[in-house]
PDB file of C-alpha atoms in Angstrom:
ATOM      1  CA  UNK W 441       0.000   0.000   0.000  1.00 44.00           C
ATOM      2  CA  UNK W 442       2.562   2.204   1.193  1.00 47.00           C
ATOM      3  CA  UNK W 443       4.789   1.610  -2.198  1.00 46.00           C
ATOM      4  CA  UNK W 444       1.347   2.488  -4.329  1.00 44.00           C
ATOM      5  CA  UNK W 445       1.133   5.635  -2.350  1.00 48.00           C
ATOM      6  CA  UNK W 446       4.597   6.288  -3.206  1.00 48.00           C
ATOM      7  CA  UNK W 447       4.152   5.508  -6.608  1.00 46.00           C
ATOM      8  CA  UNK W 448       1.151   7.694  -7.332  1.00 48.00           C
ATOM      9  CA  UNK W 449       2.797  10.665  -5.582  1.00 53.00           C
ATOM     10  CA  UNK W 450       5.790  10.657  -7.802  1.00 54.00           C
ATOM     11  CA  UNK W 451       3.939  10.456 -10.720  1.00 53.00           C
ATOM     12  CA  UNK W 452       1.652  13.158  -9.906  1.00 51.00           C
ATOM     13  CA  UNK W 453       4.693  14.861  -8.806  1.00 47.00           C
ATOM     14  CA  UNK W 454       6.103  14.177 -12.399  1.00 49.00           C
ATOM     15  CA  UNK W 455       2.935  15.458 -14.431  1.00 48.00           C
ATOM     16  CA  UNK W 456       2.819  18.931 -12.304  1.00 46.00           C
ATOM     17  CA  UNK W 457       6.370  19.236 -13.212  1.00 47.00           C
ATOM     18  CA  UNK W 458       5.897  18.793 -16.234  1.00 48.00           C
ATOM     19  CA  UNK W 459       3.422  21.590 -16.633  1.00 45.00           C
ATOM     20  CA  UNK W 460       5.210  23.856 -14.437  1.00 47.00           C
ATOM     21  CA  UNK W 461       2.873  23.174 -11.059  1.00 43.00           C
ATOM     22  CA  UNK W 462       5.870  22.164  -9.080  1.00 43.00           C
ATOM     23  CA  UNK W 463       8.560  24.954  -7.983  1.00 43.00           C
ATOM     24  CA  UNK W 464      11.320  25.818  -5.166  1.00 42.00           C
ATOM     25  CA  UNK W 465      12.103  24.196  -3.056  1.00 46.00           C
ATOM     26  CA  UNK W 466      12.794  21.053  -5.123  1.00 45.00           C
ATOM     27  CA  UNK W 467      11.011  18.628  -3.048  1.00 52.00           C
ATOM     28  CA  UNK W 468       8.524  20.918  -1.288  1.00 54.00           C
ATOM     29  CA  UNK W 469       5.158  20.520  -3.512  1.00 49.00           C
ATOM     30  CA  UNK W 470       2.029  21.781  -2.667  1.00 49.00           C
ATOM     31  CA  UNK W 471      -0.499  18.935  -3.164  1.00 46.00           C
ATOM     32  CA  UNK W 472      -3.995  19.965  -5.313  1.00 41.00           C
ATOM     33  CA  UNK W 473      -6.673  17.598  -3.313  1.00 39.00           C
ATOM     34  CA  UNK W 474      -7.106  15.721  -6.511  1.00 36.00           C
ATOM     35  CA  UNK W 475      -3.133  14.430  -5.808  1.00 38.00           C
ATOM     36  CA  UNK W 476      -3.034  14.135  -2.245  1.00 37.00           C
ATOM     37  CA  UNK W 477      -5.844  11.760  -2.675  1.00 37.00           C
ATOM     38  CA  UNK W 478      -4.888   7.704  -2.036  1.00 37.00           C
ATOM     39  CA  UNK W 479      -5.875   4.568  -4.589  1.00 34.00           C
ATOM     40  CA  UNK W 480      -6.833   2.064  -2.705  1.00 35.00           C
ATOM     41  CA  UNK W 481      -8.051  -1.262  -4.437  1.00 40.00           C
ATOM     42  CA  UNK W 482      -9.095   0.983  -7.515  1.00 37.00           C
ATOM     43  CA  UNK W 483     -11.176   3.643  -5.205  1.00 37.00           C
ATOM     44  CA  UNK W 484     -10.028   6.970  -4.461  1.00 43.00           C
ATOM     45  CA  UNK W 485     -10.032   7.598  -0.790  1.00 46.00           C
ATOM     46  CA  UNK W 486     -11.827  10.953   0.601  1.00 49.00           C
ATOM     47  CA  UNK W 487     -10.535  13.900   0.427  1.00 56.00           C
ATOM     48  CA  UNK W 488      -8.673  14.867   3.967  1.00 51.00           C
ATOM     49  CA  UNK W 489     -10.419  17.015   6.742  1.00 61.00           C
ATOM     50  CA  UNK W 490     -10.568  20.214   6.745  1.00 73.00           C
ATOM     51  CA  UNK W 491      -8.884  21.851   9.531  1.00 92.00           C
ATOM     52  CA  UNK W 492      -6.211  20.358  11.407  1.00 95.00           C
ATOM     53  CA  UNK W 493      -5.925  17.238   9.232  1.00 97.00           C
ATOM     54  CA  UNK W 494      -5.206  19.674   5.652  1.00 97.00           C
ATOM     55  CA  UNK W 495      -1.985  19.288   4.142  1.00 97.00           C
ATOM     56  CA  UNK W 496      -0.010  22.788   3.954  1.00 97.00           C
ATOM     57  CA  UNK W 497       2.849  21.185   1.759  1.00 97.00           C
ATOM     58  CA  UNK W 498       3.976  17.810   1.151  1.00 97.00           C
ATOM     59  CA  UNK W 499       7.886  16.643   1.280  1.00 98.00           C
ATOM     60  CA  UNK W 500       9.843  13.298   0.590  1.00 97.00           C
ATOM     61  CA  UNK W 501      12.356  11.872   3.001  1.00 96.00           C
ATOM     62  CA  UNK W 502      15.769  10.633   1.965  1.00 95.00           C
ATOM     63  CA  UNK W 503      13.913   7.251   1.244  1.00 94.00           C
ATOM     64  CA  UNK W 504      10.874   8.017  -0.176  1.00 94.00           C
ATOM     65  CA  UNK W 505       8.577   8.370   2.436  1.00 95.00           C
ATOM     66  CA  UNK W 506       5.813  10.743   2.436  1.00 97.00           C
ATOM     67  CA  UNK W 507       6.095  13.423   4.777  1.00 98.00           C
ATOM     68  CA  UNK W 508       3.165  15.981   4.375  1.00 98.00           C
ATOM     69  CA  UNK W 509       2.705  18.857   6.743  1.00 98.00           C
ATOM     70  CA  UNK W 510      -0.699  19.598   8.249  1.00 98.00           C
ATOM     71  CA  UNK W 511      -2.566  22.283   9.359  1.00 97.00           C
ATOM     72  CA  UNK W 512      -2.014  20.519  12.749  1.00 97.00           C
ATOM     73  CA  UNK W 513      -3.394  21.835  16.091  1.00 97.00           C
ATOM     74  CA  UNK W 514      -1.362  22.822  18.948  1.00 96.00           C
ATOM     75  CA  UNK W 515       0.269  18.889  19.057  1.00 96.00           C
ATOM     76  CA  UNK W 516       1.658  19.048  15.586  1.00 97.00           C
ATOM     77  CA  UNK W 517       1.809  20.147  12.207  1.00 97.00           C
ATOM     78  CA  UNK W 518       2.017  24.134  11.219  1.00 97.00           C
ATOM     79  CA  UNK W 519       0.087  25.264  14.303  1.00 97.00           C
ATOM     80  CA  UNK W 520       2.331  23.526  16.722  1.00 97.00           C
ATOM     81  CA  UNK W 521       5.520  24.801  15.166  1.00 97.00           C
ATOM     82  CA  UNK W 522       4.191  28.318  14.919  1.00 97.00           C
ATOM     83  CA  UNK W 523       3.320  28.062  18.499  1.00 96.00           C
ATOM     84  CA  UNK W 524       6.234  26.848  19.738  1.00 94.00           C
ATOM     85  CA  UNK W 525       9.147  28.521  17.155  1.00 91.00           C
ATOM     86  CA  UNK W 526       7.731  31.050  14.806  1.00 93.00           C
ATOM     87  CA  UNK W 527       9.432  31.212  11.260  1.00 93.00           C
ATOM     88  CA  UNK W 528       8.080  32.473   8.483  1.00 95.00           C
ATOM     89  CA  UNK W 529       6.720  29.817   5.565  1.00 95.00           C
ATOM     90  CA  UNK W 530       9.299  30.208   3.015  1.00 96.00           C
ATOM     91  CA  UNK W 531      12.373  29.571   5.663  1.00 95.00           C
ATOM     92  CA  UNK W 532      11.089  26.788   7.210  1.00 97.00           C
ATOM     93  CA  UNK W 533      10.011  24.993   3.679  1.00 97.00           C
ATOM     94  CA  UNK W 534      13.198  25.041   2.609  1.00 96.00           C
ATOM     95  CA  UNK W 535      14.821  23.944   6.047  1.00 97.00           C
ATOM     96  CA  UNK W 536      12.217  21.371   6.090  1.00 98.00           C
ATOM     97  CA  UNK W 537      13.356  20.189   2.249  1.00 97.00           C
ATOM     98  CA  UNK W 538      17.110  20.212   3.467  1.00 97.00           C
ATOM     99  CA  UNK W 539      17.036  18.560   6.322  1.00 98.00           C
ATOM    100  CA  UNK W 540      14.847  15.463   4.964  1.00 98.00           C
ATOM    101  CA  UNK W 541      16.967  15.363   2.251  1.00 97.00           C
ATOM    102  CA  UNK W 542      20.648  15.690   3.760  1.00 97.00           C
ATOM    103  CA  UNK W 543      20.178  15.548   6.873  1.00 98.00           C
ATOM    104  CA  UNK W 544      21.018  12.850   9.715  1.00 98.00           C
ATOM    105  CA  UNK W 545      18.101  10.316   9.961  1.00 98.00           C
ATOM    106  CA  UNK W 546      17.933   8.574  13.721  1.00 97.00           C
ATOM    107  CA  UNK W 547      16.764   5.430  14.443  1.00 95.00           C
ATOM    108  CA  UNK W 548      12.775   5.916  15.217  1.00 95.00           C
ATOM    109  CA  UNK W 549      11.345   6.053  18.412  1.00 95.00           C
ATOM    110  CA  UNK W 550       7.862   5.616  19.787  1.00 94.00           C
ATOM    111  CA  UNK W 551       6.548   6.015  16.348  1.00 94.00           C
ATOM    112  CA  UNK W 552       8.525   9.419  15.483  1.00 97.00           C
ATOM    113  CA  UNK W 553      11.767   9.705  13.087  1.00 97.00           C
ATOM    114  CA  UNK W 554      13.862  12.903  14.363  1.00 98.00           C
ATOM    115  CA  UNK W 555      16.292  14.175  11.197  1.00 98.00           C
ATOM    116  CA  UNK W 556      18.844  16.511  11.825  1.00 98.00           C
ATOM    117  CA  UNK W 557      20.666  19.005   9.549  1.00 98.00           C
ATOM    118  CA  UNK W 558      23.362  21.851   9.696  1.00 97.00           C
ATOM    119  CA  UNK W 559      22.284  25.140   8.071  1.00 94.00           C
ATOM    120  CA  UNK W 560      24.527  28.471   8.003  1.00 92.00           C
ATOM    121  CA  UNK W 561      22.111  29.379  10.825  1.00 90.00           C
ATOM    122  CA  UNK W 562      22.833  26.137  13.386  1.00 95.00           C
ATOM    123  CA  UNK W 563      21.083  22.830  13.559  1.00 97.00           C
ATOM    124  CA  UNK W 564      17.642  22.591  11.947  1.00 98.00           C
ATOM    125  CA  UNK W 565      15.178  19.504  13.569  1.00 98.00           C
ATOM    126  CA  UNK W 566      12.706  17.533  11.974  1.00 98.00           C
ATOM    127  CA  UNK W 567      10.342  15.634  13.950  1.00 98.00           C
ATOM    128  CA  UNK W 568       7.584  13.392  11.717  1.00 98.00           C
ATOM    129  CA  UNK W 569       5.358   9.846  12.078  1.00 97.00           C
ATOM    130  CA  UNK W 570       4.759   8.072   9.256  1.00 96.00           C
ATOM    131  CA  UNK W 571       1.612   6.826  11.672  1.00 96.00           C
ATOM    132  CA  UNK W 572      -1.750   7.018   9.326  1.00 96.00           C
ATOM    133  CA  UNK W 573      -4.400   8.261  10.982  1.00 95.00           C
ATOM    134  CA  UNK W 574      -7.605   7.475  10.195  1.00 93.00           C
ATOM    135  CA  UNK W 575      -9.231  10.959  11.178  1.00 93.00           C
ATOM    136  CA  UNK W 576      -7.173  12.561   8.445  1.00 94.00           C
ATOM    137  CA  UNK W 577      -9.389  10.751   6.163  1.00 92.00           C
ATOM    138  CA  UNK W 578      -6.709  10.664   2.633  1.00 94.00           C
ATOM    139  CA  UNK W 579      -4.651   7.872   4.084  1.00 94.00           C
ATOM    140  CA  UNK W 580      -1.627   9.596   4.524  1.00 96.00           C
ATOM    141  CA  UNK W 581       0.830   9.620   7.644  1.00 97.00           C
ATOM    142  CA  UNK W 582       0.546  11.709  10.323  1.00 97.00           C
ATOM    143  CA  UNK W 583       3.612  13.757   8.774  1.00 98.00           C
ATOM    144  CA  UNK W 584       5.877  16.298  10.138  1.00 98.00           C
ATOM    145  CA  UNK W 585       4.970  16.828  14.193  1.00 98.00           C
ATOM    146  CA  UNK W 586       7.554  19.720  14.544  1.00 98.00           C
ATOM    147  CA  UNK W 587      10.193  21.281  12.766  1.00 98.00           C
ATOM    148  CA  UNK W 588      12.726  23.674  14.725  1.00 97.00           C
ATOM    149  CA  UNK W 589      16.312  25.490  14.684  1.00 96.00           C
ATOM    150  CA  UNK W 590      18.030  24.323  17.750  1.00 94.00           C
TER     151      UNK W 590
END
């Protein structure tokens, strides 16, 4: 399932690239509904929540996996990191990007995958779960939890 996720991303991925959708950062793409949809057993799963469960921007990890980040609430996702270390959008995409795709990955733990990454501005920190949960209603992971400059 997870590998047909996978699949279907990067080609979506592929087609808005293609047609000039899909800009900087390089693996930072914001996700039409139509795309961040799931096939499942030839059905399309419903669209996500609105609210806390809508994906902001989805990244890629080093390995592929799928690494959206939500709306959240004050636990995770955009809220959360707002809340807790306030940077604007376009910095912390592109932290985000760099860290999940050079940065240290360490061994997961109670569900959660930290990543860490030097920047010219210190250590950046990405915390995600790649935990579905079925409130989110598209099938996709939890995501990123928080994101921070140490």
């Amino acid at each position: 399932m997870q590998t047909l996720r996978k699949l279907f991303i990067g080609i979506a991925v592929a087609a808005m690239a293609a047609v000039g959708v899909v800009g900087s950062p390089a693996q930072a793409t914001p996700m039409p509904a139509a795309v961040s949809q799931e096939i499942s057993a030839g059905k399309t799963a419903e669209p996500a929540a609105a609210g806390k469960w809508k994906i902001r921007v989805s990244f890629f990890g080093k390995s592929g996996e799928d690494v959206p980040l939500r709306q959240g609430d004050a636990n995770f996702g955009w809220v959360h990191i707002q809340d807790r270390h306030p940077i604007n959008e376009t910095s912390l995409n592109i932290f985000i990007d760099q860290t999940l795709e050079h940065g240290r990955y360490g061994r997961p733990q109670d569900g959660k995958v930290t990543v860490r990454y030097i920047t010219s501005s210190g250590w950046f920190r990405v915390v995600f779960s790649e935990r579905e949960d079925s409130r989110s209603g598209d099938g996709r992971p939890v995501g990123i939890i928080t994101a921070f400059m140490e």
